[in-house]
Amino acid sequence: MTLPPHGAAQLFRAGAVGTAVRGRLIMLHGRGATADGIASLAAPLGVLDRWSVVAPQAAGNTWYPYSFLAPMAQNEPGITSGIALIESLVQSALDEGFRSDQVALLGFSQGACLSLEFVARHPRRYAAVIGYSGGLIGPPGTPRDYAGSLDGTPVFLGCSDVDAHIPAERVRESAEVLSRMGASVDMRFYPGMPHTVNDEELAAGRELLR
């Protein structure tokens, strides 16, 4: 069941339709941003002619109120609601006839954190998971005893080495956890980069979604 506050999320849709569609790409925006903003990356990613794109809008433009490193309870019900929303979007894609390996997730910042936490809690073979400046959610020491396998899912994790919001240590921990769950992880750090998405990260995304 989808819980508030994101249960009635508006969806921004773009991309291919009909027989040309290779799969469904679910895109999650960051704190203070918008669904159409993250969906604007679909053009430089080169997916509009092959992927059906859906981007949900978080209530109040924020998936959860505090840092992703805060105790989980402080960020509820946002985390649970956001994950339930992603689950509903994945299920909708499956109901439309896509296989799970035709469903990809991409997020930036808060959206990346939520996407990575979702796939860890709902492991299966996905087409790709792309996390720009994000990591698994929870304070240091959070148990990472997720059950199941990602079955070779390709995962890209890109982040600044001095990101003000995402510690490099958490990105490394996330890569280790997802690798242990069977993902094929490509992790890259960019020295001194601000909290943004660079051209090399977009190129890595294009490669996974080609």
Coordinates of C-alpha atoms in Angstrom, one line a residue:
M1 CA 0.0 0.0 0.0
T2 CA 1.3 3.4 -0.9
L3 CA 1.4 5.7 2.2
P4 CA 1.2 9.5 2.4
P5 CA 2.9 11.9 1.8
H6 CA 3.8 10.7 -1.7
G7 CA 0.8 8.4 -2.4
A8 CA -0.8 10.9 -4.8
A9 CA 2.4 11.9 -6.6
Q10 CA 2.0 13.5 -9.9
L11 CA 3.9 11.8 -12.7
F12 CA 5.8 13.4 -15.5
R13 CA 6.0 11.2 -18.6
A14 CA 8.2 11.4 -21.7
G15 CA 10.0 9.2 -24.2
A16 CA 9.1 6.4 -26.5
V17 CA 5.7 4.7 -27.0
G18 CA 4.6 1.6 -28.8
T19 CA 6.8 -1.1 -30.3
A20 CA 9.9 1.2 -30.2
V21 CA 10.0 1.0 -26.4
R22 CA 13.0 -0.9 -25.0
G23 CA 12.0 -0.4 -21.4
R24 CA 10.7 1.8 -18.6
L25 CA 13.1 4.3 -17.0
I26 CA 12.0 5.7 -13.5
M27 CA 13.7 8.9 -12.6
L28 CA 13.8 10.4 -9.1
H29 CA 14.6 14.0 -8.5
G30 CA 16.6 15.5 -5.6
R31 CA 15.5 17.7 -2.6
G32 CA 13.9 20.9 -3.7
A33 CA 13.8 19.9 -7.3
T34 CA 11.0 18.7 -9.7
A35 CA 10.0 15.7 -11.7
D36 CA 10.3 17.5 -15.0
G37 CA 13.7 18.7 -13.9
I38 CA 15.2 15.2 -13.5
A39 CA 13.3 14.1 -16.6
S40 CA 15.2 16.8 -18.6
L41 CA 18.3 14.5 -18.3
A42 CA 16.5 12.0 -20.6
A43 CA 17.6 14.0 -23.6
P44 CA 21.4 14.1 -22.9
L45 CA 21.1 10.5 -21.8
G46 CA 19.8 9.7 -25.3
V47 CA 16.9 7.6 -24.2
L48 CA 13.8 9.5 -25.5
D49 CA 13.5 7.3 -28.7
R50 CA 13.8 4.0 -26.8
W51 CA 12.7 4.3 -23.2
S52 CA 9.4 5.2 -21.7
V53 CA 10.2 7.7 -19.0
V54 CA 8.3 8.3 -15.8
A55 CA 9.3 10.8 -13.1
P56 CA 7.2 11.2 -10.0
Q57 CA 7.0 14.5 -8.1
A58 CA 7.7 14.3 -4.4
A59 CA 5.2 16.1 -2.0
G60 CA 6.7 19.5 -1.2
N61 CA 9.6 18.7 -3.6
T62 CA 11.3 16.6 -0.9
W63 CA 11.2 12.8 -0.4
Y64 CA 12.1 13.1 3.3
P65 CA 12.9 16.0 5.5
Y66 CA 16.4 15.4 6.9
S67 CA 19.8 14.2 5.7
F68 CA 19.9 10.6 4.5
L69 CA 22.4 10.0 7.3
A70 CA 19.8 10.9 10.0
P71 CA 18.0 8.2 12.0
M72 CA 15.5 6.5 9.8
A73 CA 12.6 7.4 12.1
Q74 CA 13.3 11.1 11.6
N75 CA 12.8 10.8 7.9
E76 CA 9.5 8.8 8.1
P77 CA 7.0 8.5 6.7
G78 CA 8.8 10.0 3.7
I79 CA 11.2 7.1 3.1
T80 CA 8.6 4.4 3.4
S81 CA 6.2 6.4 1.3
G82 CA 8.8 7.1 -1.4
I83 CA 9.9 3.5 -1.6
A84 CA 6.2 2.3 -1.8
L85 CA 5.7 4.8 -4.7
I86 CA 8.7 3.4 -6.6
E87 CA 7.4 -0.1 -5.9
S88 CA 4.1 0.9 -7.4
L89 CA 5.8 2.3 -10.5
V90 CA 7.9 -0.8 -11.0
Q91 CA 4.8 -3.0 -10.6
S92 CA 2.9 -0.8 -13.1
A93 CA 5.7 -1.4 -15.6
L94 CA 5.5 -5.2 -15.0
D95 CA 1.8 -5.1 -15.4
E96 CA 2.2 -3.3 -18.7
G97 CA 4.3 -6.3 -19.9
F98 CA 7.9 -5.1 -19.2
R99 CA 10.2 -7.7 -17.6
S100 CA 12.1 -6.5 -14.6
D101 CA 15.3 -6.5 -16.7
Q102 CA 13.6 -3.9 -18.8
V103 CA 13.0 -1.5 -15.9
A104 CA 15.8 1.0 -15.0
L105 CA 16.0 3.4 -12.1
L106 CA 17.9 6.7 -12.1
G107 CA 18.1 9.3 -9.3
F108 CA 20.1 12.3 -8.2
S109 CA 20.9 13.2 -4.6
Q110 CA 17.8 12.4 -2.5
G111 CA 16.4 10.6 -5.5
A112 CA 19.5 8.5 -5.9
C113 CA 19.5 7.6 -2.2
L114 CA 15.8 6.5 -2.4
S115 CA 16.5 4.5 -5.6
L116 CA 19.4 2.7 -4.1
E117 CA 17.6 1.9 -0.9
F118 CA 14.6 0.7 -3.0
V119 CA 16.7 -1.8 -5.1
A120 CA 18.5 -3.1 -2.0
R121 CA 15.1 -3.8 -0.3
H122 CA 13.5 -5.1 -3.5
P123 CA 16.3 -7.0 -5.2
R124 CA 15.8 -8.5 -8.6
R125 CA 17.5 -8.2 -12.0
Y126 CA 16.9 -4.6 -13.3
A127 CA 18.0 -3.2 -16.6
A128 CA 20.2 -0.7 -14.8
V129 CA 20.4 1.4 -11.6
I130 CA 22.1 4.8 -11.9
G131 CA 22.8 6.8 -8.7
Y132 CA 24.2 10.3 -9.2
S133 CA 25.5 11.6 -5.9
G134 CA 23.7 9.2 -3.6
G135 CA 24.0 6.2 -1.2
L136 CA 22.0 3.8 0.9
I137 CA 19.9 5.5 3.6
G138 CA 20.5 5.5 7.3
P139 CA 23.0 6.6 9.9
P140 CA 26.5 5.1 10.2
G141 CA 26.3 1.5 11.5
T142 CA 22.9 0.8 9.9
P143 CA 22.6 -2.9 9.4
R144 CA 22.8 -3.8 5.7
D145 CA 21.3 -7.3 5.9
Y146 CA 19.2 -7.1 2.8
A147 CA 17.9 -10.4 1.5
G148 CA 17.9 -11.5 -2.1
S149 CA 20.0 -11.0 -5.2
L150 CA 20.4 -8.2 -7.8
D151 CA 21.4 -11.0 -10.2
G152 CA 24.0 -9.0 -12.2
T153 CA 22.1 -5.7 -12.4
P154 CA 24.5 -3.1 -13.7
V155 CA 24.8 -0.2 -11.2
F156 CA 26.6 3.1 -11.7
L157 CA 27.5 5.3 -8.7
G158 CA 29.0 8.7 -9.5
C159 CA 29.8 11.3 -6.9
S160 CA 32.2 14.1 -6.0
D161 CA 35.0 13.1 -3.6
V162 CA 34.1 16.1 -1.4
D163 CA 30.3 16.3 -1.8
A164 CA 28.8 18.4 0.9
H165 CA 25.8 16.1 1.3
I166 CA 27.0 12.6 0.3
P167 CA 30.1 11.3 2.1
A168 CA 32.4 9.3 -0.1
E169 CA 32.6 6.6 2.6
R170 CA 28.8 6.0 2.2
V171 CA 29.1 5.7 -1.6
R172 CA 31.9 3.1 -1.0
E173 CA 29.7 1.2 1.5
S174 CA 26.8 1.3 -0.9
A175 CA 29.0 -0.1 -3.7
E176 CA 30.2 -2.9 -1.4
V177 CA 26.6 -3.8 -0.3
L178 CA 25.2 -3.8 -3.8
S179 CA 28.1 -5.8 -5.1
R180 CA 27.7 -8.4 -2.3
M181 CA 24.0 -8.6 -3.4
G182 CA 25.1 -9.6 -6.9
A183 CA 25.2 -6.2 -8.7
S184 CA 27.9 -5.3 -11.2
V185 CA 28.9 -1.9 -9.7
D186 CA 30.8 0.9 -11.5
M187 CA 31.8 3.5 -8.9
R188 CA 33.5 6.7 -9.8
F189 CA 34.6 9.7 -7.8
Y190 CA 35.3 13.2 -9.3
P191 CA 37.8 15.3 -7.4
G192 CA 36.4 18.7 -6.2
M193 CA 33.2 18.4 -8.2
P194 CA 30.2 20.3 -6.8
H195 CA 26.9 18.6 -6.0
T196 CA 25.8 18.1 -9.7
V197 CA 25.9 15.6 -12.6
N198 CA 28.8 15.9 -15.0
D199 CA 29.3 14.9 -18.7
E200 CA 31.2 11.7 -17.8
E201 CA 28.4 10.5 -15.5
L202 CA 25.9 11.2 -18.3
A203 CA 28.0 9.2 -20.7
A204 CA 28.1 6.3 -18.2
G205 CA 24.3 6.5 -18.0
R206 CA 24.0 6.5 -21.8
E207 CA 26.2 3.4 -22.0
L208 CA 23.9 1.5 -19.5
L209 CA 20.7 2.6 -21.3
R210 CA 21.8 2.2 -24.9

